Amino acid sequence: MRLSPGETHPSVDLDRIDLWDARLYSEGRPHAVWRALRQQAPVHRQELADGRRFWSVVRYADVCRVLRDHEDFTSERGTLLTALDTGDPAGGRMMAATDPPRHGVLRESLNRVLSMKAVEARRDALLKPIDRLLAPLLTGEPTDLAAAAMDFPMDFIGTFMGLPEADWPRLAKLTTMAVAPEDADFQEGSAPLTLVSAHHELFEYFSHQLSARGTTPTDDLIGQLMTTRLDGSPLDHETIVYNCYSLILGANVTTPHTITGLVQALMDHPTAYAKAAADPSLLAGCVEEGLRWSSPASHFMRYATRDVDLGGQRIRAGQAVAAWLGSANRDEDVFTDPDVFDIERRPNRHVAFGFGPHYCVGGALARISLRMLFERIFTRIERVEPAGDVRHLASNFVAGVTSMPVRAVPRDEP
Ligand code: HEM
């Protein structure tokens, strides 16, 4: 997805806005569309050709309200537009599709491996993925950063989940197929077939992993799920499989696009690159601005549990509401000059990791890995330059790229 609204502030015809269409994100300017909606129709309703409808909220305050208020807006009927009105078999079982208070039990369990403190204790597991990502860049030859970045989270979530390394490349591809089935680069057959076969293969895979584990407890995320008790009983096989799926998806489809989005922004702003490289105290803020700027999860969805008035519109019980995080992160009521990339932005209360009870459980892992990665990039690489055309991912959920050729200029070894 293009991360700027475009030079000329193109005019947007509100009657023709189609937030569903994956081509808006691969070919269009979603930030221009979201800006027009924030100004003119902040709570917007769209009807699809097949009659299904959904609301969209695009302002920061409304996005936070919908994501925070689990009593008015449930996660249990599905949280992504791709599954609009299809129901969610994982509702009440997969953490992301479970409302409090049950949600808290699953969350507390996974937090034992994913809290800031727990991730800090496993920092070493992040060194190899960082080296692997940097290796092609350090040759100084053109390299596709999108392809290299796609493997990065798999390289650490694979370790955190205790999965065999030989399986990681296929798992990385399957997760992208599951969230961007319309994208030609990842399609295997038609889009619906891609989605179904990706889900099927991932569920089969985790089911098999689980059966092969036996009963000996392990100190990884799957081991944690195996020892969790909900309502006095251990989690059943299917519930563990759903949560494995959610963990791998959460890590794989978001983190790579923060890397490419932040590198793109730093290539566009070489002064910011030089400044961040020269002053380590700017590193954390640089990553936060990269998260705000790239907002890799464009939306999450909820269903109203009762009639709710929001932004002058009445949302009826049972209707779907997509909360557009990418738009909230450019809301001019919250961020000064939101379309300016500023690594020294203070405060920077972005919602790239969501808001409320479902705030990203992998946030600490993502933050620490990104900080460590960019620290190494700044230390080893003088600058990064574009080396070809960027291809944008066709997905209304993930804001990302499928190809981003770059050439790095390595620093002289001391
Ligand atoms: C830059 C990287 C990441 C971004 C931008 C991101 C974004 C998000 C967002 C916006 C949510 C909220 C979903 C909702 O409200 O329904 C979320 C939840 C979640 N994320 Fe992440 N995520 C990232 C990395 C990760 C990683 C590394 C993992 C795996 C450890 C992960 C696993 C999850 C899970 C399991 C949830 C559900 C949490 C819950 O329901 O309590 N994410 N993420």
Short mmCIF file of N, CA, C and O in Angstrom, two decimals, residues 163-243:
data_model
loop_
_atom_site.label_atom_id
_atom_site.label_comp_id
_atom_site.label_asym_id
_atom_site.label_seq_id
_atom_site.Cartn_x
_atom_site.Cartn_y
_atom_site.Cartn_z
N LEU A 163 8.77 -24.67 16.52
CA LEU A 163 8.46 -25.38 15.27
C LEU A 163 9.74 -25.75 14.51
O LEU A 163 10.72 -24.97 14.54
N PRO A 164 9.75 -26.89 13.79
CA PRO A 164 10.96 -27.29 13.06
C PRO A 164 11.33 -26.28 11.96
O PRO A 164 10.47 -25.83 11.20
N GLU A 165 12.62 -25.95 11.88
CA GLU A 165 13.07 -24.88 10.99
C GLU A 165 12.77 -25.17 9.51
O GLU A 165 12.49 -24.25 8.74
N ALA A 166 12.80 -26.45 9.13
CA ALA A 166 12.56 -26.81 7.72
C ALA A 166 11.16 -26.38 7.26
O ALA A 166 10.93 -26.18 6.07
N ASP A 167 10.24 -26.21 8.20
CA ASP A 167 8.85 -25.88 7.84
C ASP A 167 8.64 -24.37 7.69
O ASP A 167 7.58 -23.94 7.20
N TRP A 168 9.56 -23.57 8.14
CA TRP A 168 9.31 -22.13 8.23
C TRP A 168 8.99 -21.45 6.89
O TRP A 168 8.04 -20.67 6.83
N PRO A 169 9.73 -21.74 5.79
CA PRO A 169 9.42 -21.03 4.54
C PRO A 169 7.99 -21.26 4.06
O PRO A 169 7.30 -20.32 3.66
N ARG A 170 7.52 -22.51 4.11
CA ARG A 170 6.15 -22.80 3.65
C ARG A 170 5.13 -22.11 4.57
O ARG A 170 4.14 -21.55 4.10
N LEU A 171 5.41 -22.12 5.88
CA LEU A 171 4.48 -21.48 6.82
C LEU A 171 4.38 -19.98 6.55
O LEU A 171 3.29 -19.40 6.60
N ALA A 172 5.52 -19.37 6.22
CA ALA A 172 5.52 -17.92 5.93
C ALA A 172 4.65 -17.65 4.71
O ALA A 172 3.85 -16.71 4.69
N LYS A 173 4.76 -18.50 3.69
CA LYS A 173 3.95 -18.29 2.48
C LYS A 173 2.46 -18.52 2.77
O LYS A 173 1.60 -17.73 2.34
N LEU A 174 2.16 -19.58 3.51
CA LEU A 174 0.75 -19.90 3.79
C LEU A 174 0.05 -18.77 4.55
O LEU A 174 -1.11 -18.48 4.30
N THR A 175 0.78 -18.14 5.46
CA THR A 175 0.13 -17.08 6.24
C THR A 175 -0.20 -15.89 5.34
O THR A 175 -1.25 -15.27 5.50
N THR A 176 0.67 -15.59 4.37
CA THR A 176 0.34 -14.48 3.47
C THR A 176 -0.82 -14.87 2.56
O THR A 176 -1.71 -14.05 2.28
N MET A 177 -0.85 -16.13 2.11
CA MET A 177 -1.99 -16.59 1.31
C MET A 177 -3.29 -16.42 2.08
O MET A 177 -4.33 -16.08 1.52
N ALA A 178 -3.23 -16.66 3.39
CA ALA A 178 -4.45 -16.60 4.21
C ALA A 178 -4.97 -15.18 4.36
O ALA A 178 -6.18 -14.98 4.55
N VAL A 179 -4.09 -14.17 4.30
CA VAL A 179 -4.59 -12.80 4.48
C VAL A 179 -4.67 -12.01 3.19
O VAL A 179 -5.34 -10.98 3.14
N ALA A 180 -4.01 -12.47 2.13
CA ALA A 180 -4.07 -11.72 0.86
C ALA A 180 -4.33 -12.69 -0.29
O ALA A 180 -3.56 -12.77 -1.24
N PRO A 181 -5.47 -13.41 -0.22
CA PRO A 181 -5.73 -14.43 -1.26
C PRO A 181 -5.96 -13.82 -2.64
O PRO A 181 -5.85 -14.51 -3.64
N GLU A 182 -6.24 -12.50 -2.68
CA GLU A 182 -6.45 -11.85 -3.99
C GLU A 182 -5.14 -11.53 -4.67
O GLU A 182 -5.10 -11.22 -5.85
N ASP A 183 -4.03 -11.57 -3.94
CA ASP A 183 -2.77 -11.14 -4.54
C ASP A 183 -2.19 -12.23 -5.44
O ASP A 183 -1.96 -13.36 -4.99
N ALA A 184 -1.95 -11.85 -6.71
CA ALA A 184 -1.51 -12.83 -7.71
C ALA A 184 -0.20 -13.51 -7.29
O ALA A 184 0.03 -14.69 -7.59
N ASP A 185 0.66 -12.78 -6.57
CA ASP A 185 1.96 -13.34 -6.17
C ASP A 185 1.81 -14.53 -5.22
O ASP A 185 2.73 -15.32 -5.06
N PHE A 186 0.67 -14.61 -4.55
CA PHE A 186 0.51 -15.65 -3.53
C PHE A 186 -0.61 -16.64 -3.85
O PHE A 186 -0.86 -17.55 -3.08
N GLN A 187 -1.27 -16.40 -5.00
CA GLN A 187 -2.43 -17.24 -5.29
C GLN A 187 -2.05 -18.65 -5.71
O GLN A 187 -1.10 -18.84 -6.46
N GLU A 188 -2.78 -19.62 -5.21
CA GLU A 188 -2.68 -20.99 -5.70
C GLU A 188 -4.10 -21.36 -6.13
O GLU A 188 -4.93 -21.73 -5.31
N GLY A 189 -4.39 -21.19 -7.44
CA GLY A 189 -5.77 -21.32 -7.93
C GLY A 189 -6.48 -19.98 -7.75
O GLY A 189 -5.84 -18.94 -7.67
N SER A 190 -7.82 -20.01 -7.60
CA SER A 190 -8.57 -18.76 -7.45
C SER A 190 -8.36 -18.18 -6.03
O SER A 190 -7.81 -18.87 -5.16
N ALA A 191 -8.87 -16.94 -5.81
CA ALA A 191 -8.73 -16.33 -4.48
C ALA A 191 -9.44 -17.16 -3.40
O ALA A 191 -8.84 -17.47 -2.36
N PRO A 192 -10.72 -17.55 -3.62
CA PRO A 192 -11.38 -18.34 -2.56
C PRO A 192 -10.67 -19.67 -2.30
O PRO A 192 -10.54 -20.09 -1.15
N LEU A 193 -10.16 -20.28 -3.36
CA LEU A 193 -9.46 -21.55 -3.20
C LEU A 193 -8.16 -21.35 -2.41
O LEU A 193 -7.78 -22.16 -1.55
N THR A 194 -7.47 -20.24 -2.70
CA THR A 194 -6.23 -19.92 -1.99
C THR A 194 -6.49 -19.81 -0.49
O THR A 194 -5.76 -20.36 0.33
N LEU A 195 -7.59 -19.10 -0.16
CA LEU A 195 -7.93 -18.89 1.25
C LEU A 195 -8.25 -20.23 1.93
O LEU A 195 -7.71 -20.54 3.01
N VAL A 196 -9.07 -21.01 1.27
CA VAL A 196 -9.48 -22.29 1.87
C VAL A 196 -8.27 -23.22 2.02
O VAL A 196 -8.06 -23.83 3.07
N SER A 197 -7.44 -23.31 0.96
CA SER A 197 -6.34 -24.27 1.06
C SER A 197 -5.27 -23.80 2.05
O SER A 197 -4.65 -24.62 2.73
N ALA A 198 -5.07 -22.48 2.16
CA ALA A 198 -4.10 -21.98 3.16
C ALA A 198 -4.58 -22.32 4.57
O ALA A 198 -3.81 -22.83 5.40
N HIS A 199 -5.87 -22.05 4.84
CA HIS A 199 -6.42 -22.37 6.17
C HIS A 199 -6.29 -23.86 6.45
O HIS A 199 -5.83 -24.27 7.51
N HIS A 200 -6.70 -24.66 5.46
CA HIS A 200 -6.70 -26.10 5.64
C HIS A 200 -5.29 -26.60 5.96
O HIS A 200 -5.08 -27.35 6.92
N GLU A 201 -4.32 -26.16 5.15
CA GLU A 201 -2.94 -26.66 5.35
C GLU A 201 -2.38 -26.21 6.71
O GLU A 201 -1.71 -26.98 7.40
N LEU A 202 -2.68 -24.97 7.08
CA LEU A 202 -2.17 -24.48 8.37
C LEU A 202 -2.80 -25.25 9.54
O LEU A 202 -2.10 -25.65 10.48
N PHE A 203 -4.10 -25.47 9.48
CA PHE A 203 -4.75 -26.18 10.58
C PHE A 203 -4.26 -27.63 10.66
O PHE A 203 -4.00 -28.14 11.75
N GLU A 204 -4.13 -28.26 9.48
CA GLU A 204 -3.60 -29.64 9.45
C GLU A 204 -2.20 -29.68 10.06
O GLU A 204 -1.86 -30.57 10.83
N TYR A 205 -1.41 -28.69 9.67
CA TYR A 205 -0.02 -28.64 10.14
C TYR A 205 0.03 -28.56 11.67
O TYR A 205 0.73 -29.35 12.33
N PHE A 206 -0.73 -27.62 12.23
CA PHE A 206 -0.65 -27.46 13.69
C PHE A 206 -1.27 -28.64 14.42
O PHE A 206 -0.81 -29.04 15.49
N SER A 207 -2.29 -29.21 13.81
CA SER A 207 -2.91 -30.38 14.42
C SER A 207 -1.89 -31.52 14.51
O SER A 207 -1.75 -32.17 15.55
N HIS A 208 -1.14 -31.67 13.43
CA HIS A 208 -0.13 -32.73 13.40
C HIS A 208 0.99 -32.43 14.41
O HIS A 208 1.43 -33.31 15.15
N GLN A 209 1.43 -31.17 14.43
CA GLN A 209 2.48 -30.76 15.39
C GLN A 209 2.09 -31.12 16.82
O GLN A 209 2.89 -31.62 17.60
N LEU A 210 0.84 -30.83 17.11
CA LEU A 210 0.34 -31.01 18.47
C LEU A 210 0.30 -32.49 18.84
O LEU A 210 0.76 -32.89 19.92
N SER A 211 -0.21 -33.29 17.88
CA SER A 211 -0.31 -34.73 18.15
C SER A 211 1.08 -35.33 18.33
O SER A 211 1.26 -36.26 19.12
N ALA A 212 2.06 -34.79 17.60
CA ALA A 212 3.41 -35.36 17.65
C ALA A 212 4.15 -34.97 18.93
O ALA A 212 5.20 -35.51 19.24
N ARG A 213 3.61 -34.03 19.67
CA ARG A 213 4.34 -33.49 20.84
C ARG A 213 4.37 -34.40 22.05
O ARG A 213 5.25 -34.28 22.89
N GLY A 214 3.34 -35.19 22.22
CA GLY A 214 3.27 -35.97 23.46
C GLY A 214 2.88 -35.09 24.63
O GLY A 214 2.33 -34.00 24.43
N THR A 215 3.20 -35.51 25.82
CA THR A 215 2.70 -34.77 26.99
C THR A 215 3.80 -34.03 27.75
O THR A 215 3.51 -33.31 28.70
N THR A 216 5.07 -34.19 27.30
CA THR A 216 6.14 -33.51 28.03
C THR A 216 6.03 -32.00 27.83
O THR A 216 6.00 -31.53 26.71
N PRO A 217 5.93 -31.22 28.93
CA PRO A 217 5.78 -29.78 28.78
C PRO A 217 7.02 -29.11 28.17
O PRO A 217 8.14 -29.54 28.44
N THR A 218 6.81 -28.13 27.32
CA THR A 218 7.93 -27.38 26.73
C THR A 218 7.76 -25.92 27.12
O THR A 218 6.64 -25.48 27.45
N ASP A 219 8.86 -25.15 27.08
CA ASP A 219 8.76 -23.77 27.57
C ASP A 219 8.50 -22.78 26.43
O ASP A 219 8.85 -21.62 26.51
N ASP A 220 7.88 -23.28 25.33
CA ASP A 220 7.56 -22.39 24.22
C ASP A 220 6.06 -22.06 24.23
O ASP A 220 5.33 -22.49 25.13
N LEU A 221 5.60 -21.33 23.20
CA LEU A 221 4.20 -20.88 23.20
C LEU A 221 3.22 -22.04 23.10
O LEU A 221 2.17 -22.03 23.74
N ILE A 222 3.58 -23.05 22.30
CA ILE A 222 2.65 -24.19 22.19
C ILE A 222 2.60 -24.95 23.52
O ILE A 222 1.52 -25.33 23.99
N GLY A 223 3.76 -25.10 24.16
CA GLY A 223 3.80 -25.74 25.48
C GLY A 223 2.93 -24.97 26.47
O GLY A 223 2.21 -25.56 27.30
N GLN A 224 2.97 -23.64 26.37
CA GLN A 224 2.18 -22.79 27.25
C GLN A 224 0.69 -23.04 27.04
O GLN A 224 -0.07 -23.19 28.00
N LEU A 225 0.28 -23.12 25.75
CA LEU A 225 -1.14 -23.38 25.45
C LEU A 225 -1.56 -24.75 25.97
O LEU A 225 -2.68 -24.94 26.44
N MET A 226 -0.62 -25.72 25.88
CA MET A 226 -0.96 -27.09 26.30
C MET A 226 -1.18 -27.19 27.81
O MET A 226 -1.86 -28.11 28.28
N THR A 227 -0.61 -26.24 28.57
CA THR A 227 -0.79 -26.32 30.03
C THR A 227 -1.84 -25.33 30.55
O THR A 227 -2.12 -25.28 31.74
N THR A 228 -2.42 -24.54 29.63
CA THR A 228 -3.44 -23.57 30.06
C THR A 228 -4.74 -24.27 30.45
O THR A 228 -5.15 -25.22 29.78
N ARG A 229 -5.36 -23.78 31.49
CA ARG A 229 -6.67 -24.33 31.90
C ARG A 229 -7.72 -23.23 31.79
O ARG A 229 -7.50 -22.11 32.26
N LEU A 230 -8.83 -23.57 31.14
CA LEU A 230 -9.92 -22.61 30.97
C LEU A 230 -11.18 -23.24 31.57
O LEU A 230 -11.50 -24.40 31.23
N ASP A 231 -11.86 -22.52 32.43
CA ASP A 231 -13.03 -23.07 33.14
C ASP A 231 -12.69 -24.41 33.80
O ASP A 231 -13.48 -25.37 33.75
N GLY A 232 -11.47 -24.53 34.33
CA GLY A 232 -11.09 -25.73 35.08
C GLY A 232 -10.60 -26.88 34.23
O GLY A 232 -10.16 -27.90 34.77
N SER A 233 -10.64 -26.78 32.91
CA SER A 233 -10.19 -27.90 32.06
C SER A 233 -9.07 -27.45 31.13
O SER A 233 -9.00 -26.27 30.76
N PRO A 234 -8.22 -28.41 30.69
CA PRO A 234 -7.20 -28.04 29.72
C PRO A 234 -7.86 -27.62 28.39
O PRO A 234 -8.99 -28.03 28.11
N LEU A 235 -7.15 -26.83 27.58
CA LEU A 235 -7.71 -26.42 26.27
C LEU A 235 -7.81 -27.66 25.39
O LEU A 235 -6.92 -28.51 25.40
N ASP A 236 -8.91 -27.77 24.61
CA ASP A 236 -9.01 -28.93 23.72
C ASP A 236 -8.08 -28.71 22.50
O ASP A 236 -7.60 -27.60 22.25
N HIS A 237 -7.86 -29.82 21.78
CA HIS A 237 -6.95 -29.85 20.64
C HIS A 237 -7.24 -28.71 19.65
O HIS A 237 -6.34 -27.96 19.24
N GLU A 238 -8.51 -28.57 19.29
CA GLU A 238 -8.89 -27.56 18.29
C GLU A 238 -8.61 -26.14 18.77
O GLU A 238 -8.17 -25.29 18.00
N THR A 239 -8.87 -25.89 20.04
CA THR A 239 -8.64 -24.54 20.59
C THR A 239 -7.15 -24.20 20.52
O THR A 239 -6.77 -23.08 20.17
N ILE A 240 -6.30 -25.17 20.82
CA ILE A 240 -4.85 -24.92 20.74
C ILE A 240 -4.45 -24.65 19.30
O ILE A 240 -3.70 -23.71 19.01
N VAL A 241 -5.01 -25.43 18.37
CA VAL A 241 -4.70 -25.25 16.95
C VAL A 241 -5.10 -23.84 16.50
O VAL A 241 -4.33 -23.13 15.85
N TYR A 242 -6.30 -23.40 16.87
CA TYR A 242 -6.75 -22.05 16.50
C TYR A 242 -5.76 -20.99 17.01
O TYR A 242 -5.43 -20.02 16.33
N ASN A 243 -5.30 -21.17 18.23
CA ASN A 243 -4.42 -20.15 18.81
C ASN A 243 -3.02 -20.19 18.20
O ASN A 243 -2.37 -19.15 18.09
#
